[in-house]
Amino acid sequence: MRLALVLAVIYTTTSMPMLKQKSSESSESDEDDDGEKWACGTDAFTMYLSENQIELDCPHLKKNVNQCCIRHDNCYDDQLGRKHCDETFCSCLDVATKGSEVCNTENAPLFCGMVQQFGAEAYRRSGNHTDLNETIADELQEIANVTANITASHSSNDTDYDYESTVRMRLALVLAVISITTSMPTVKQKTFESSESEEDDDNEKWACGTDAFTMYLSKKKIEMSCPHLKKGVNQCCIRHDHCYDDQLGQKYCDETFCSCLDVSSQGLLYTT
């Protein structure tokens, strides 16, 4: 059931336009029944992913988790010290998710680690109270730069290549693989090392993602939930990149990628 729900989220996001930086002008759908907006994330896309992950894993704790994110935002705004804000946030999440093993041992450490890994710029901007339009412009420029780099590596005249949808589908599908392993023993994350190498013991670079943030997110989630599937999942991402490089068609590449993930989730290596 969880896999079906995650896949439903995937196919919803692939039909959506590119999501922009979060702002106070977000749609009314961002609000819960009590009028409280979801605050976990840095932009509309990451907020969408985090909210759906919590709704799938521990919906009864959603309000508690959101309160931690709101307090963290306020702590940054008040410039109470990034280390203090992040540690308080992690402690808040640990308490808030006690009612769910998967949220307490997987999602809370993941959210905590992402803040510790990527929070520096957010803290700086909160302190400078950067104008919202300027912030959005900066973020969109970052997205444009990443898009340009990825597109250049997959340069072609193939008109059916859709970068934005591919980014969303790739990350969501990797998370879908994780979601079907809840019956397996949970591997608790012990620490988040900021200097962690991108290479594994066999010198194979992690390929699931398009930038530091998405690669970190997918890799950490795999390592926490199903580390024994990590190599197989990574091979799917590598094959998907090669398929795009060889211009074999987006539909074919994406369908093959999905089949590869399905096989990898069973602990097998995909062969064609």
mmCIF file with all atom_site columns, N, CA and C in Angstrom, residues 64-136:
data_model
loop_
_atom_site.group_PDB
_atom_site.id
_atom_site.type_symbol
_atom_site.label_atom_id
_atom_site.label_alt_id
_atom_site.label_comp_id
_atom_site.label_asym_id
_atom_site.label_entity_id
_atom_site.label_seq_id
_atom_site.pdbx_PDB_ins_code
_atom_site.Cartn_x
_atom_site.Cartn_y
_atom_site.Cartn_z
_atom_site.occupancy
_atom_site.B_iso_or_equiv
_atom_site.pdbx_formal_charge
_atom_site.auth_seq_id
_atom_site.auth_comp_id
_atom_site.auth_asym_id
_atom_site.auth_atom_id
_atom_site.pdbx_PDB_model_num
ATOM 1   N N  . ASN A 1 64  ? 3.063  17.734 14.957 1.00 0.00 ? 64  ASN A N  1
ATOM 2   C CA . ASN A 1 64  ? 4.203  17.830 15.857 1.00 0.00 ? 64  ASN A CA 1
ATOM 3   C C  . ASN A 1 64  ? 5.493  18.113 15.098 1.00 0.00 ? 64  ASN A C  1
ATOM 4   N N  . VAL A 1 65  ? 5.689  17.396 13.981 1.00 0.00 ? 65  VAL A N  1
ATOM 5   C CA . VAL A 1 65  ? 6.881  17.595 13.164 1.00 0.00 ? 65  VAL A CA 1
ATOM 6   C C  . VAL A 1 65  ? 6.901  19.015 12.599 1.00 0.00 ? 65  VAL A C  1
ATOM 7   N N  . ASN A 1 66  ? 5.757  19.465 12.124 1.00 0.00 ? 66  ASN A N  1
ATOM 8   C CA . ASN A 1 66  ? 5.682  20.802 11.545 1.00 0.00 ? 66  ASN A CA 1
ATOM 9   C C  . ASN A 1 66  ? 6.027  21.880 12.573 1.00 0.00 ? 66  ASN A C  1
ATOM 10  N N  . GLN A 1 67  ? 5.608  21.668 13.804 1.00 0.00 ? 67  GLN A N  1
ATOM 11  C CA . GLN A 1 67  ? 5.928  22.630 14.861 1.00 0.00 ? 67  GLN A CA 1
ATOM 12  C C  . GLN A 1 67  ? 7.437  22.751 15.061 1.00 0.00 ? 67  GLN A C  1
ATOM 13  N N  . CYS A 1 68  ? 8.137  21.638 14.934 1.00 0.00 ? 68  CYS A N  1
ATOM 14  C CA . CYS A 1 68  ? 9.605  21.674 15.042 1.00 0.00 ? 68  CYS A CA 1
ATOM 15  C C  . CYS A 1 68  ? 10.203 22.537 13.935 1.00 0.00 ? 68  CYS A C  1
ATOM 16  N N  . CYS A 1 69  ? 9.662  22.394 12.717 1.00 0.00 ? 69  CYS A N  1
ATOM 17  C CA . CYS A 1 69  ? 10.169 23.167 11.584 1.00 0.00 ? 69  CYS A CA 1
ATOM 18  C C  . CYS A 1 69  ? 9.867  24.659 11.759 1.00 0.00 ? 69  CYS A C  1
ATOM 19  N N  . ILE A 1 70  ? 8.680  24.964 12.257 1.00 0.00 ? 70  ILE A N  1
ATOM 20  C CA . ILE A 1 70  ? 8.306  26.362 12.492 1.00 0.00 ? 70  ILE A CA 1
ATOM 21  C C  . ILE A 1 70  ? 9.232  26.986 13.533 1.00 0.00 ? 70  ILE A C  1
ATOM 22  N N  . ARG A 1 71  ? 9.477  26.269 14.616 1.00 0.00 ? 71  ARG A N  1
ATOM 23  C CA . ARG A 1 71  ? 10.365 26.776 15.666 1.00 0.00 ? 71  ARG A CA 1
ATOM 24  C C  . ARG A 1 71  ? 11.783 26.965 15.136 1.00 0.00 ? 71  ARG A C  1
ATOM 25  N N  . HIS A 1 72  ? 12.217 26.061 14.274 1.00 0.00 ? 72  HIS A N  1
ATOM 26  C CA . HIS A 1 72  ? 13.552 26.172 13.693 1.00 0.00 ? 72  HIS A CA 1
ATOM 27  C C  . HIS A 1 72  ? 13.657 27.412 12.812 1.00 0.00 ? 72  HIS A C  1
ATOM 28  N N  . ASP A 1 73  ? 12.628 27.648 11.996 1.00 0.00 ? 73  ASP A N  1
ATOM 29  C CA . ASP A 1 73  ? 12.607 28.858 11.168 1.00 0.00 ? 73  ASP A CA 1
ATOM 30  C C  . ASP A 1 73  ? 12.680 30.103 12.041 1.00 0.00 ? 73  ASP A C  1
ATOM 31  N N  . ASN A 1 74  ? 11.904 30.126 13.113 1.00 0.00 ? 74  ASN A N  1
ATOM 32  C CA . ASN A 1 74  ? 11.878 31.275 14.010 1.00 0.00 ? 74  ASN A CA 1
ATOM 33  C C  . ASN A 1 74  ? 13.233 31.475 14.699 1.00 0.00 ? 74  ASN A C  1
ATOM 34  N N  . CYS A 1 75  ? 13.872 30.364 15.044 1.00 0.00 ? 75  CYS A N  1
ATOM 35  C CA . CYS A 1 75  ? 15.180 30.428 15.687 1.00 0.00 ? 75  CYS A CA 1
ATOM 36  C C  . CYS A 1 75  ? 16.213 31.042 14.740 1.00 0.00 ? 75  CYS A C  1
ATOM 37  N N  . TYR A 1 76  ? 16.159 30.656 13.469 1.00 0.00 ? 76  TYR A N  1
ATOM 38  C CA . TYR A 1 76  ? 17.046 31.251 12.465 1.00 0.00 ? 76  TYR A CA 1
ATOM 39  C C  . TYR A 1 76  ? 16.744 32.738 12.308 1.00 0.00 ? 76  TYR A C  1
ATOM 40  N N  . ASP A 1 77  ? 15.462 33.081 12.231 1.00 0.00 ? 77  ASP A N  1
ATOM 41  C CA . ASP A 1 77  ? 15.078 34.482 12.069 1.00 0.00 ? 77  ASP A CA 1
ATOM 42  C C  . ASP A 1 77  ? 15.586 35.338 13.228 1.00 0.00 ? 77  ASP A C  1
ATOM 43  N N  . ASP A 1 78  ? 15.554 34.774 14.426 1.00 0.00 ? 78  ASP A N  1
ATOM 44  C CA . ASP A 1 78  ? 15.997 35.517 15.623 1.00 0.00 ? 78  ASP A CA 1
ATOM 45  C C  . ASP A 1 78  ? 17.506 35.446 15.819 1.00 0.00 ? 78  ASP A C  1
ATOM 46  N N  . GLN A 1 79  ? 18.206 34.719 14.923 1.00 0.00 ? 79  GLN A N  1
ATOM 47  C CA . GLN A 1 79  ? 19.665 34.618 14.956 1.00 0.00 ? 79  GLN A CA 1
ATOM 48  C C  . GLN A 1 79  ? 20.184 34.179 16.330 1.00 0.00 ? 79  GLN A C  1
ATOM 49  N N  . LEU A 1 80  ? 19.643 33.069 16.818 1.00 0.00 ? 80  LEU A N  1
ATOM 50  C CA . LEU A 1 80  ? 20.024 32.564 18.140 1.00 0.00 ? 80  LEU A CA 1
ATOM 51  C C  . LEU A 1 80  ? 21.232 31.628 18.080 1.00 0.00 ? 80  LEU A C  1
ATOM 52  N N  . GLY A 1 81  ? 21.849 31.568 16.926 1.00 0.00 ? 81  GLY A N  1
ATOM 53  C CA . GLY A 1 81  ? 23.011 30.702 16.746 1.00 0.00 ? 81  GLY A CA 1
ATOM 54  C C  . GLY A 1 81  ? 22.634 29.449 15.992 1.00 0.00 ? 81  GLY A C  1
ATOM 55  N N  . ARG A 1 82  ? 23.310 29.217 14.871 1.00 0.00 ? 82  ARG A N  1
ATOM 56  C CA . ARG A 1 82  ? 22.920 28.086 14.025 1.00 0.00 ? 82  ARG A CA 1
ATOM 57  C C  . ARG A 1 82  ? 23.061 26.759 14.755 1.00 0.00 ? 82  ARG A C  1
ATOM 58  N N  . LYS A 1 83  ? 24.176 26.569 15.481 1.00 0.00 ? 83  LYS A N  1
ATOM 59  C CA . LYS A 1 83  ? 24.389 25.306 16.191 1.00 0.00 ? 83  LYS A CA 1
ATOM 60  C C  . LYS A 1 83  ? 23.267 25.066 17.202 1.00 0.00 ? 83  LYS A C  1
ATOM 61  N N  . HIS A 1 84  ? 22.925 26.106 17.943 1.00 0.00 ? 84  HIS A N  1
ATOM 62  C CA . HIS A 1 84  ? 21.843 25.989 18.926 1.00 0.00 ? 84  HIS A CA 1
ATOM 63  C C  . HIS A 1 84  ? 20.518 25.666 18.235 1.00 0.00 ? 84  HIS A C  1
ATOM 64  N N  . CYS A 1 85  ? 20.221 26.378 17.145 1.00 0.00 ? 85  CYS A N  1
ATOM 65  C CA . CYS A 1 85  ? 18.956 26.164 16.431 1.00 0.00 ? 85  CYS A CA 1
ATOM 66  C C  . CYS A 1 85  ? 18.866 24.747 15.883 1.00 0.00 ? 85  CYS A C  1
ATOM 67  N N  . ASP A 1 86  ? 19.955 24.269 15.287 1.00 0.00 ? 86  ASP A N  1
ATOM 68  C CA . ASP A 1 86  ? 19.947 22.941 14.677 1.00 0.00 ? 86  ASP A CA 1
ATOM 69  C C  . ASP A 1 86  ? 19.840 21.840 15.733 1.00 0.00 ? 86  ASP A C  1
ATOM 70  N N  . GLU A 1 87  ? 20.570 22.000 16.828 1.00 0.00 ? 87  GLU A N  1
ATOM 71  C CA . GLU A 1 87  ? 20.513 20.986 17.886 1.00 0.00 ? 87  GLU A CA 1
ATOM 72  C C  . GLU A 1 87  ? 19.132 20.951 18.532 1.00 0.00 ? 87  GLU A C  1
ATOM 73  N N  . THR A 1 88  ? 18.545 22.138 18.722 1.00 0.00 ? 88  THR A N  1
ATOM 74  C CA . THR A 1 88  ? 17.199 22.205 19.280 1.00 0.00 ? 88  THR A CA 1
ATOM 75  C C  . THR A 1 88  ? 16.195 21.566 18.337 1.00 0.00 ? 88  THR A C  1
ATOM 76  N N  . PHE A 1 89  ? 16.375 21.785 17.035 1.00 0.00 ? 89  PHE A N  1
ATOM 77  C CA . PHE A 1 89  ? 15.515 21.200 16.017 1.00 0.00 ? 89  PHE A CA 1
ATOM 78  C C  . PHE A 1 89  ? 15.596 19.680 16.046 1.00 0.00 ? 89  PHE A C  1
ATOM 79  N N  . CYS A 1 90  ? 16.812 19.142 16.107 1.00 0.00 ? 90  CYS A N  1
ATOM 80  C CA . CYS A 1 90  ? 16.999 17.693 16.126 1.00 0.00 ? 90  CYS A CA 1
ATOM 81  C C  . CYS A 1 90  ? 16.374 17.078 17.380 1.00 0.00 ? 90  CYS A C  1
ATOM 82  N N  . SER A 1 91  ? 16.537 17.749 18.505 1.00 0.00 ? 91  SER A N  1
ATOM 83  C CA . SER A 1 91  ? 15.935 17.258 19.751 1.00 0.00 ? 91  SER A CA 1
ATOM 84  C C  . SER A 1 91  ? 14.417 17.293 19.661 1.00 0.00 ? 91  SER A C  1
ATOM 85  N N  . CYS A 1 92  ? 13.897 18.358 19.063 1.00 0.00 ? 92  CYS A N  1
ATOM 86  C CA . CYS A 1 92  ? 12.454 18.502 18.890 1.00 0.00 ? 92  CYS A CA 1
ATOM 87  C C  . CYS A 1 92  ? 11.904 17.364 18.028 1.00 0.00 ? 92  CYS A C  1
ATOM 88  N N  . LEU A 1 93  ? 12.574 17.063 16.938 1.00 0.00 ? 93  LEU A N  1
ATOM 89  C CA . LEU A 1 93  ? 12.129 15.987 16.054 1.00 0.00 ? 93  LEU A CA 1
ATOM 90  C C  . LEU A 1 93  ? 12.174 14.634 16.749 1.00 0.00 ? 93  LEU A C  1
ATOM 91  N N  . ASP A 1 94  ? 13.213 14.416 17.545 1.00 0.00 ? 94  ASP A N  1
ATOM 92  C CA . ASP A 1 94  ? 13.340 13.144 18.251 1.00 0.00 ? 94  ASP A CA 1
ATOM 93  C C  . ASP A 1 94  ? 12.150 12.922 19.184 1.00 0.00 ? 94  ASP A C  1
ATOM 94  N N  . VAL A 1 95  ? 11.741 13.985 19.882 1.00 0.00 ? 95  VAL A N  1
ATOM 95  C CA . VAL A 1 95  ? 10.596 13.892 20.795 1.00 0.00 ? 95  VAL A CA 1
ATOM 96  C C  . VAL A 1 95  ? 9.288  13.792 20.003 1.00 0.00 ? 95  VAL A C  1
ATOM 97  N N  . ALA A 1 96  ? 9.175  14.616 18.944 1.00 0.00 ? 96  ALA A N  1
ATOM 98  C CA . ALA A 1 96  ? 7.926  14.701 18.187 1.00 0.00 ? 96  ALA A CA 1
ATOM 99  C C  . ALA A 1 96  ? 7.570  13.408 17.464 1.00 0.00 ? 96  ALA A C  1
ATOM 100 N N  . THR A 1 97  ? 8.588  12.592 17.134 1.00 0.00 ? 97  THR A N  1
ATOM 101 C CA . THR A 1 97  ? 8.340  11.378 16.343 1.00 0.00 ? 97  THR A CA 1
ATOM 102 C C  . THR A 1 97  ? 8.390  10.101 17.171 1.00 0.00 ? 97  THR A C  1
ATOM 103 N N  . LYS A 1 98  ? 8.364  10.221 18.479 1.00 0.00 ? 98  LYS A N  1
ATOM 104 C CA . LYS A 1 98  ? 8.444  9.038  19.349 1.00 0.00 ? 98  LYS A CA 1
ATOM 105 C C  . LYS A 1 98  ? 7.315  8.045  19.092 1.00 0.00 ? 98  LYS A C  1
ATOM 106 N N  . GLY A 1 99  ? 6.194  8.524  18.574 1.00 0.00 ? 99  GLY A N  1
ATOM 107 C CA . GLY A 1 99  ? 5.056  7.639  18.357 1.00 0.00 ? 99  GLY A CA 1
ATOM 108 C C  . GLY A 1 99  ? 5.129  6.812  17.097 1.00 0.00 ? 99  GLY A C  1
ATOM 109 N N  . SER A 1 100 ? 6.255  6.877  16.351 1.00 0.00 ? 100 SER A N  1
ATOM 110 C CA . SER A 1 100 ? 6.400  6.111  15.113 1.00 0.00 ? 100 SER A CA 1
ATOM 111 C C  . SER A 1 100 ? 7.844  5.667  14.955 1.00 0.00 ? 100 SER A C  1
ATOM 112 N N  . GLU A 1 101 ? 8.063  4.360  14.849 1.00 0.00 ? 101 GLU A N  1
ATOM 113 C CA . GLU A 1 101 ? 9.435  3.870  14.720 1.00 0.00 ? 101 GLU A CA 1
ATOM 114 C C  . GLU A 1 101 ? 10.095 4.364  13.434 1.00 0.00 ? 101 GLU A C  1
ATOM 115 N N  . VAL A 1 102 ? 9.365  4.288  12.316 1.00 0.00 ? 102 VAL A N  1
ATOM 116 C CA . VAL A 1 102 ? 9.981  4.676  11.051 1.00 0.00 ? 102 VAL A CA 1
ATOM 117 C C  . VAL A 1 102 ? 10.287 6.168  11.022 1.00 0.00 ? 102 VAL A C  1
ATOM 118 N N  . CYS A 1 103 ? 9.401  6.989  11.538 1.00 0.00 ? 103 CYS A N  1
ATOM 119 C CA . CYS A 1 103 ? 9.661  8.432  11.546 1.00 0.00 ? 103 CYS A CA 1
ATOM 120 C C  . CYS A 1 103 ? 10.761 8.793  12.536 1.00 0.00 ? 103 CYS A C  1
ATOM 121 N N  . ASN A 1 104 ? 10.818 8.068  13.647 1.00 0.00 ? 104 ASN A N  1
ATOM 122 C CA . ASN A 1 104 ? 11.812 8.379  14.675 1.00 0.00 ? 104 ASN A CA 1
ATOM 123 C C  . ASN A 1 104 ? 13.204 7.911  14.288 1.00 0.00 ? 104 ASN A C  1
ATOM 124 N N  . THR A 1 105 ? 13.294 6.776  13.608 1.00 0.00 ? 105 THR A N  1
ATOM 125 C CA . THR A 1 105 ? 14.609 6.220  13.282 1.00 0.00 ? 105 THR A CA 1
ATOM 126 C C  . THR A 1 105 ? 15.081 6.548  11.871 1.00 0.00 ? 105 THR A C  1
ATOM 127 N N  . GLU A 1 106 ? 14.166 7.033  11.014 1.00 0.00 ? 106 GLU A N  1
ATOM 128 C CA . GLU A 1 106 ? 14.553 7.347  9.639  1.00 0.00 ? 106 GLU A CA 1
ATOM 129 C C  . GLU A 1 106 ? 14.329 8.813  9.289  1.00 0.00 ? 106 GLU A C  1
ATOM 130 N N  . ASN A 1 107 ? 13.074 9.254  9.345  1.00 0.00 ? 107 ASN A N  1
ATOM 131 C CA . ASN A 1 107 ? 12.766 10.598 8.869  1.00 0.00 ? 107 ASN A CA 1
ATOM 132 C C  . ASN A 1 107 ? 13.343 11.698 9.748  1.00 0.00 ? 107 ASN A C  1
ATOM 133 N N  . ALA A 1 108 ? 13.241 11.538 11.058 1.00 0.00 ? 108 ALA A N  1
ATOM 134 C CA . ALA A 1 108 ? 13.775 12.561 11.956 1.00 0.00 ? 108 ALA A CA 1
ATOM 135 C C  . ALA A 1 108 ? 15.288 12.728 11.795 1.00 0.00 ? 108 ALA A C  1
ATOM 136 N N  . PRO A 1 109 ? 16.081 11.629 11.802 1.00 0.00 ? 109 PRO A N  1
ATOM 137 C CA . PRO A 1 109 ? 17.517 11.793 11.569 1.00 0.00 ? 109 PRO A CA 1
ATOM 138 C C  . PRO A 1 109 ? 17.832 12.372 10.195 1.00 0.00 ? 109 PRO A C  1
ATOM 139 N N  . LEU A 1 110 ? 17.012 12.035 9.194  1.00 0.00 ? 110 LEU A N  1
ATOM 140 C CA . LEU A 1 110 ? 17.241 12.561 7.848  1.00 0.00 ? 110 LEU A CA 1
ATOM 141 C C  . LEU A 1 110 ? 17.008 14.070 7.817  1.00 0.00 ? 110 LEU A C  1
ATOM 142 N N  . PHE A 1 111 ? 15.887 14.526 8.369  1.00 0.00 ? 111 PHE A N  1
ATOM 143 C CA . PHE A 1 111 ? 15.591 15.957 8.408  1.00 0.00 ? 111 PHE A CA 1
ATOM 144 C C  . PHE A 1 111 ? 16.669 16.693 9.197  1.00 0.00 ? 111 PHE A C  1
ATOM 145 N N  . CYS A 1 112 ? 17.066 16.094 10.320 1.00 0.00 ? 112 CYS A N  1
ATOM 146 C CA . CYS A 1 112 ? 18.099 16.687 11.157 1.00 0.00 ? 112 CYS A CA 1
ATOM 147 C C  . CYS A 1 112 ? 19.414 16.821 10.390 1.00 0.00 ? 112 CYS A C  1
ATOM 148 N N  . GLY A 1 113 ? 19.808 15.747 9.721  1.00 0.00 ? 113 GLY A N  1
ATOM 149 C CA . GLY A 1 113 ? 21.061 15.755 8.976  1.00 0.00 ? 113 GLY A CA 1
ATOM 150 C C  . GLY A 1 113 ? 21.064 16.744 7.835  1.00 0.00 ? 113 GLY A C  1
ATOM 151 N N  . MET A 1 114 ? 19.934 16.901 7.155  1.00 0.00 ? 114 MET A N  1
ATOM 152 C CA . MET A 1 114 ? 19.866 17.837 6.033  1.00 0.00 ? 114 MET A CA 1
ATOM 153 C C  . MET A 1 114 ? 20.037 19.272 6.517  1.00 0.00 ? 114 MET A C  1
ATOM 154 N N  . VAL A 1 115 ? 19.454 19.593 7.682  1.00 0.00 ? 115 VAL A N  1
ATOM 155 C CA . VAL A 1 115 ? 19.604 20.927 8.254  1.00 0.00 ? 115 VAL A CA 1
ATOM 156 C C  . VAL A 1 115 ? 21.066 21.180 8.617  1.00 0.00 ? 115 VAL A C  1
ATOM 157 N N  . GLN A 1 116 ? 21.687 20.198 9.246  1.00 0.00 ? 116 GLN A N  1
ATOM 158 C CA . GLN A 1 116 ? 23.085 20.356 9.639  1.00 0.00 ? 116 GLN A CA 1
ATOM 159 C C  . GLN A 1 116 ? 24.004 20.458 8.430  1.00 0.00 ? 116 GLN A C  1
ATOM 160 N N  . GLN A 1 117 ? 23.641 19.765 7.356  1.00 0.00 ? 117 GLN A N  1
ATOM 161 C CA . GLN A 1 117 ? 24.489 19.747 6.164  1.00 0.00 ? 117 GLN A CA 1
ATOM 162 C C  . GLN A 1 117 ? 24.296 20.979 5.289  1.00 0.00 ? 117 GLN A C  1
ATOM 163 N N  . PHE A 1 118 ? 23.062 21.461 5.168  1.00 0.00 ? 118 PHE A N  1
ATOM 164 C CA . PHE A 1 118 ? 22.757 22.502 4.189  1.00 0.00 ? 118 PHE A CA 1
ATOM 165 C C  . PHE A 1 118 ? 22.181 23.780 4.788  1.00 0.00 ? 118 PHE A C  1
ATOM 166 N N  . GLY A 1 119 ? 22.228 23.934 6.111  1.00 0.00 ? 119 GLY A N  1
ATOM 167 C CA . GLY A 1 119 ? 21.566 25.071 6.745  1.00 0.00 ? 119 GLY A CA 1
ATOM 168 C C  . GLY A 1 119 ? 22.333 26.368 6.769  1.00 0.00 ? 119 GLY A C  1
ATOM 169 N N  . ALA A 1 120 ? 23.610 26.353 6.413  1.00 0.00 ? 120 ALA A N  1
ATOM 170 C CA . ALA A 1 120 ? 24.439 27.558 6.549  1.00 0.00 ? 120 ALA A CA 1
ATOM 171 C C  . ALA A 1 120 ? 23.889 28.739 5.757  1.00 0.00 ? 120 ALA A C  1
ATOM 172 N N  . GLU A 1 121 ? 23.548 28.497 4.503  1.00 0.00 ? 121 GLU A N  1
ATOM 173 C CA . GLU A 1 121 ? 23.058 29.585 3.661  1.00 0.00 ? 121 GLU A CA 1
ATOM 174 C C  . GLU A 1 121 ? 21.709 30.100 4.150  1.00 0.00 ? 121 GLU A C  1
ATOM 175 N N  . ALA A 1 122 ? 20.840 29.190 4.578  1.00 0.00 ? 122 ALA A N  1
ATOM 176 C CA . ALA A 1 122 ? 19.530 29.602 5.096  1.00 0.00 ? 122 ALA A CA 1
ATOM 177 C C  . ALA A 1 122 ? 19.694 30.466 6.345  1.00 0.00 ? 122 ALA A C  1
ATOM 178 N N  . TYR A 1 123 ? 20.633 30.105 7.188  1.00 0.00 ? 123 TYR A N  1
ATOM 179 C CA . TYR A 1 123 ? 20.863 30.893 8.413  1.00 0.00 ? 123 TYR A CA 1
ATOM 180 C C  . TYR A 1 123 ? 21.385 32.282 8.065  1.00 0.00 ? 123 TYR A C  1
ATOM 181 N N  . ARG A 1 124 ? 22.307 32.340 7.117  1.00 0.00 ? 124 ARG A N  1
ATOM 182 C CA . ARG A 1 124 ? 22.864 33.632 6.715  1.00 0.00 ? 124 ARG A CA 1
ATOM 183 C C  . ARG A 1 124 ? 21.773 34.534 6.159  1.00 0.00 ? 124 ARG A C  1
ATOM 184 N N  . ARG A 1 125 ? 20.923 33.981 5.305  1.00 0.00 ? 125 ARG A N  1
ATOM 185 C CA . ARG A 1 125 ? 19.863 34.785 4.708  1.00 0.00 ? 125 ARG A CA 1
ATOM 186 C C  . ARG A 1 125 ? 18.839 35.239 5.741  1.00 0.00 ? 125 ARG A C  1
ATOM 187 N N  . SER A 1 126 ? 18.558 34.377 6.703  1.00 0.00 ? 126 SER A N  1
ATOM 188 C CA . SER A 1 126 ? 17.628 34.769 7.754  1.00 0.00 ? 126 SER A CA 1
ATOM 189 C C  . SER A 1 126 ? 18.190 35.947 8.532  1.00 0.00 ? 126 SER A C  1
ATOM 190 N N  . GLY A 1 127 ? 19.505 35.915 8.770  1.00 0.00 ? 127 GLY A N  1
ATOM 191 C CA . GLY A 1 127 ? 20.128 36.997 9.528  1.00 0.00 ? 127 GLY A CA 1
ATOM 192 C C  . GLY A 1 127 ? 20.132 38.310 8.787  1.00 0.00 ? 127 GLY A C  1
ATOM 193 N N  . ASN A 1 128 ? 20.333 38.226 7.477  1.00 0.00 ? 128 ASN A N  1
ATOM 194 C CA . ASN A 1 128 ? 20.360 39.453 6.680  1.00 0.00 ? 128 ASN A CA 1
ATOM 195 C C  . ASN A 1 128 ? 18.961 39.911 6.292  1.00 0.00 ? 128 ASN A C  1
ATOM 196 N N  . HIS A 1 129 ? 17.944 39.058 6.584  1.00 0.00 ? 129 HIS A N  1
ATOM 197 C CA . HIS A 1 129 ? 16.570 39.361 6.210  1.00 0.00 ? 129 HIS A CA 1
ATOM 198 C C  . HIS A 1 129 ? 16.494 39.771 4.745  1.00 0.00 ? 129 HIS A C  1
ATOM 199 N N  . THR A 1 130 ? 17.133 38.947 3.925  1.00 0.00 ? 130 THR A N  1
ATOM 200 C CA . THR A 1 130 ? 17.172 39.208 2.495  1.00 0.00 ? 130 THR A CA 1
ATOM 201 C C  . THR A 1 130 ? 15.763 39.332 1.924  1.00 0.00 ? 130 THR A C  1
ATOM 202 N N  . ASP A 1 131 ? 15.580 40.310 1.058  1.00 0.00 ? 131 ASP A N  1
ATOM 203 C CA . ASP A 1 131 ? 14.290 40.511 0.420  1.00 0.00 ? 131 ASP A CA 1
ATOM 204 C C  . ASP A 1 131 ? 13.855 39.243 -0.295 1.00 0.00 ? 131 ASP A C  1
ATOM 205 N N  . LEU A 1 132 ? 12.583 38.888 -0.168 1.00 0.00 ? 132 LEU A N  1
ATOM 206 C CA . LEU A 1 132 ? 12.064 37.645 -0.731 1.00 0.00 ? 132 LEU A CA 1
ATOM 207 C C  . LEU A 1 132 ? 12.314 37.551 -2.228 1.00 0.00 ? 132 LEU A C  1
ATOM 208 N N  . ASN A 1 133 ? 12.087 38.635 -2.961 1.00 0.00 ? 133 ASN A N  1
ATOM 209 C CA . ASN A 1 133 ? 12.285 38.598 -4.413 1.00 0.00 ? 133 ASN A CA 1
ATOM 210 C C  . ASN A 1 133 ? 13.747 38.330 -4.756 1.00 0.00 ? 133 ASN A C  1
ATOM 211 N N  . GLU A 1 134 ? 14.652 38.901 -3.944 1.00 0.00 ? 134 GLU A N  1
ATOM 212 C CA . GLU A 1 134 ? 16.070 38.672 -4.186 1.00 0.00 ? 134 GLU A CA 1
ATOM 213 C C  . GLU A 1 134 ? 16.430 37.224 -3.901 1.00 0.00 ? 134 GLU A C  1
ATOM 214 N N  . THR A 1 135 ? 15.845 36.679 -2.841 1.00 0.00 ? 135 THR A N  1
ATOM 215 C CA . THR A 1 135 ? 16.092 35.283 -2.485 1.00 0.00 ? 135 THR A CA 1
ATOM 216 C C  . THR A 1 135 ? 15.622 34.352 -3.593 1.00 0.00 ? 135 THR A C  1
ATOM 217 N N  . ILE A 1 136 ? 14.412 34.603 -4.089 1.00 0.00 ? 136 ILE A N  1
ATOM 218 C CA . ILE A 1 136 ? 13.863 33.779 -5.168 1.00 0.00 ? 136 ILE A CA 1
ATOM 219 C C  . ILE A 1 136 ? 14.750 33.872 -6.406 1.00 0.00 ? 136 ILE A C  1
#
